[in-house]
């Protein structure tokens, strides 16, 4: 807005300089009314030209008189133009004063309500401050800067922004009944331009005067911005105050900026989290952590399929006995095929390892293996343990009685 | 503070829970995959060996651990091997001694045949080969799973080796 003033001043200066140029040019064109040196000086400050028509006119020709009359006519025109410039200067000053009245500073009021106060003439910066954390600055001090940036640092609750935008009927789809937006006991934003609070009537009166007002112009400007793709309640609003913008355009953009700030303020007032909700979140987090610990340490069967039964020591001991019996079968097979006992375990076929073969004599032998607990288990060909007979019977039944 | 930041603790807890739940499930899935692959190898070798003994009355010859017996290579596709992730299958042949009573025939006249049963019998031992499939596995869960699957068929476990004896051909 200060830039607007400066532009007005600049225009004023231009016009004044033009007028001055016109007025300065005038004295140099002194009209010689009479050849005897009688002249009429017409300067910029004179509204009345004094012409001595009674002076020595004897020597003047009619043509001189006509020329002098023509010069007077031109001077009258110049004087009229100066008069118009003065009126224009007055008009410019009046407009500038009116413009100063429109430049405002928005400062935080009670409970961060936005208040509007007149801006001093010397101030070039309009500051809109919502609270200590969220500072919004509209900078208009640089004439060369065509872009005014309104920065709102905090994140915007998208849902709240959507709700507010919907309530403000920015997309034009709202009903007539949803004109006002209530924001937690503070300012109500009414498209009709009225401001109201949820509190008592005294608050209504005070805030109605100084509280934030969402004017129809602001809403219209926001609708236009939304149409132009600015979107709903962005965190940063960029307005282009181009050189060719008219004062009406700038007023419109300022209204849009103020409406944007007001909407952001309304967004901030939407309760996003309560103490009860926070406690609920902490409890849910603790429960999930406990469940994660439970699943990690002892996963339940509905999450992890049951693992196969482990091999027990009994199974392993039984396996050693079966292996001894099978190895004895290999020794007997060797004896049947070769008519003698093998000299060493190397002569015994089969894939059973870890069984020690001990030949006592040409007809007797022992097979020794270790049990899982480190004890030795022996198969003596002379008198095998009865458990081996049970194993033989089991294999005989499994293999159809061939053994 | 954004909503994500406010719920960061809950989000992390849920992620931890999902990770804790997925980890054992993935381990179980990997184990089941290895078990299925091993059982497939055992069954393929078993069927091929039994088919071989049914056709030629002879078991395939012993082979190195993890190698397919040359007589049944055709039963396995491509460059298959009898080894997988954490296990090795081995094929070998055992001999079982079978003892039967046998009475020597004599040149007695026909009318004296009835007295053969009264002659003393001789015990004759013969060797009947059988197949043996060994599986060496480092994971005891694999051994337990195989023992549970083949317990009724005479499988047994010793140390880190699971063994299954195939019956000799009739």
Coordinates of C-alpha atoms in Angstrom, one line a residue, chain A residues 96-275:
Chain A
X96 CA -3.5 10.1 -1.4
X97 CA -5.1 11.0 1.9
X98 CA -7.9 8.6 1.2
X99 CA -5.4 6.0 0.2
X100 CA -3.6 6.5 3.5
X101 CA -6.8 5.8 5.3
X102 CA -7.0 2.5 3.5
X103 CA -3.5 1.4 4.4
X104 CA -3.8 -0.4 7.6
X105 CA -1.8 -2.3 10.0
X106 CA -3.2 -5.6 11.4
X107 CA -1.9 -6.4 14.8
X108 CA -2.8 -9.0 17.3
X109 CA -5.4 -8.2 19.8
X110 CA -6.7 -10.2 22.7
X111 CA -6.5 -13.9 22.3
X112 CA -4.7 -13.4 19.0
X113 CA -7.7 -11.8 17.4
X114 CA -6.7 -9.7 14.4
X115 CA -7.4 -6.0 14.8
X116 CA -7.1 -3.4 12.2
X117 CA -5.5 0.0 12.9
X118 CA -4.6 2.8 10.6
X119 CA -1.1 2.7 9.3
X120 CA 1.2 5.7 9.8
X121 CA 2.1 7.6 6.7
X122 CA 5.8 7.0 7.1
X123 CA 5.5 3.3 7.5
X124 CA 6.2 1.4 4.4
X125 CA 5.7 -2.1 5.9
X126 CA 2.4 -3.5 6.8
X127 CA 2.8 -6.2 9.4
X128 CA 0.2 -8.8 10.2
X129 CA 1.1 -10.6 13.3
X130 CA -1.0 -13.4 14.6
X131 CA 1.0 -14.6 17.5
X132 CA 4.6 -15.0 18.6
X133 CA 5.2 -18.1 16.7
X134 CA 3.4 -17.3 13.5
X135 CA 4.3 -14.0 12.0
X136 CA 2.9 -12.9 8.8
X137 CA 4.6 -10.0 7.0
X138 CA 3.3 -8.2 4.0
X139 CA 6.2 -6.2 2.7
X140 CA 5.4 -3.4 0.3
X141 CA 8.5 -1.3 0.9
X142 CA 10.4 -2.1 -2.2
X143 CA 9.2 -0.4 -5.3
X144 CA 11.2 -2.7 -7.5
X145 CA 9.7 -5.7 -5.9
X146 CA 6.6 -6.6 -7.8
X147 CA 5.8 -9.6 -5.6
X148 CA 4.4 -9.4 -2.2
X149 CA 4.8 -12.6 -0.2
X150 CA 2.6 -13.6 2.7
X151 CA 4.3 -16.4 4.6
X152 CA 2.6 -18.5 7.1
X153 CA 5.1 -20.9 8.6
X154 CA 3.0 -23.4 10.3
X155 CA 1.5 -26.3 8.6
X156 CA -2.1 -26.0 7.8
X157 CA -4.5 -28.7 9.0
X158 CA -5.8 -29.7 5.6
X159 CA -9.1 -31.0 7.0
X160 CA -9.7 -27.9 8.9
X161 CA -8.8 -25.8 5.9
X162 CA -11.2 -27.8 3.8
X163 CA -13.9 -27.4 6.4
X164 CA -13.4 -23.7 6.6
X165 CA -13.2 -23.3 2.9
X166 CA -16.4 -25.3 2.6
X167 CA -18.1 -23.2 5.3
X168 CA -17.0 -20.1 3.6
X169 CA -18.6 -21.5 0.5
X170 CA -15.5 -20.7 -1.5
X171 CA -16.5 -23.2 -4.1
X172 CA -19.9 -21.8 -4.3
X173 CA -21.6 -25.0 -3.3
X174 CA -22.5 -24.2 0.2
X175 CA -26.0 -23.6 1.4
X176 CA -27.5 -20.3 2.5
X177 CA -27.7 -21.5 6.1
X178 CA -24.0 -22.0 6.4
X179 CA -22.9 -18.5 5.9
X180 CA -21.0 -18.0 9.1
X181 CA -18.0 -20.0 10.4
X182 CA -17.7 -20.4 14.1
X183 CA -14.2 -20.7 15.3
X184 CA -14.0 -21.9 18.9
X185 CA -15.5 -19.0 20.7
X186 CA -13.8 -16.3 18.8
X187 CA -14.5 -14.5 15.6
X188 CA -17.2 -15.7 13.3
X189 CA -16.6 -15.1 9.7
X190 CA -19.6 -14.0 7.9
X191 CA -19.7 -13.5 4.2
X192 CA -22.0 -10.7 4.7
X193 CA -19.3 -8.7 6.4
X194 CA -20.6 -9.0 9.9
X195 CA -18.5 -10.3 12.8
X196 CA -19.8 -12.1 15.7
X197 CA -18.5 -14.2 18.6
X198 CA -19.7 -17.2 20.5
X199 CA -19.4 -15.4 23.8
X200 CA -21.6 -12.8 25.5
X201 CA -23.0 -9.7 23.9
X202 CA -20.3 -7.4 25.2
X203 CA -17.7 -9.3 23.4
X204 CA -19.9 -9.1 20.4
X205 CA -19.8 -5.4 20.5
X206 CA -16.1 -5.0 21.0
X207 CA -15.1 -7.6 18.5
X208 CA -17.7 -6.5 16.0
X209 CA -15.8 -3.3 15.8
X210 CA -12.2 -4.4 16.0
X211 CA -12.4 -8.0 15.3
X212 CA -11.6 -9.7 12.1
X213 CA -14.0 -9.2 9.3
X214 CA -14.3 -11.3 6.3
X215 CA -15.8 -8.9 3.9
X216 CA -17.7 -9.8 0.8
X217 CA -14.9 -8.3 -1.2
X218 CA -12.4 -10.5 0.5
X219 CA -14.5 -13.5 -0.1
X220 CA -14.9 -12.5 -3.7
X221 CA -11.1 -12.1 -4.0
X222 CA -10.6 -15.5 -2.4
X223 CA -13.0 -17.0 -4.8
X224 CA -11.1 -15.4 -7.7
X225 CA -7.8 -16.7 -6.3
X226 CA -9.3 -20.1 -6.0
X227 CA -10.5 -19.9 -9.5
X228 CA -7.0 -18.9 -10.6
X229 CA -5.6 -22.0 -9.0
X230 CA -4.2 -20.6 -5.7
X231 CA -6.1 -23.4 -3.9
X232 CA -7.6 -23.5 -0.5
X233 CA -5.7 -21.9 2.3
X234 CA -2.1 -22.3 1.1
X235 CA 0.7 -21.8 3.5
X236 CA 2.2 -19.2 1.3
X237 CA 0.3 -16.7 -0.8
X238 CA 2.1 -14.9 -3.5
X239 CA 0.4 -11.8 -4.9
X240 CA 1.8 -10.0 -7.9
X241 CA 1.4 -6.2 -7.7
X242 CA 2.5 -5.4 -11.2
X243 CA 3.3 -2.0 -12.4
X244 CA 0.3 -1.9 -14.6
X245 CA -2.1 -2.8 -11.7
X246 CA -4.8 -0.4 -11.0
X247 CA -5.5 0.8 -7.5
X248 CA -8.7 -1.3 -7.6
X249 CA -6.6 -4.4 -8.4
X250 CA -4.3 -3.6 -5.5
X251 CA -7.2 -3.1 -3.2
X252 CA -8.5 -6.4 -4.4
X253 CA -5.2 -8.2 -3.7
X254 CA -4.9 -6.6 -0.3
X255 CA -8.4 -7.8 0.5
X256 CA -7.4 -11.2 -0.7
X257 CA -4.3 -11.2 1.5
X258 CA -6.3 -10.1 4.5
X259 CA -8.9 -12.7 3.9
X260 CA -6.1 -15.3 3.5
X261 CA -4.6 -14.3 6.8
X262 CA -8.0 -14.4 8.4
X263 CA -8.7 -17.9 7.1
X264 CA -5.3 -19.0 8.3
X265 CA -6.1 -17.7 11.7
X266 CA -9.4 -19.5 11.6
X267 CA -7.6 -22.6 10.7
X268 CA -5.3 -22.3 13.6
X269 CA -8.2 -21.9 15.9
X270 CA -9.6 -25.3 15.0
X271 CA -8.9 -27.7 17.8
X272 CA -6.7 -30.4 16.4
X273 CA -5.8 -32.3 19.5
X274 CA -7.2 -32.5 23.0
X275 CA -5.7 -33.9 26.1

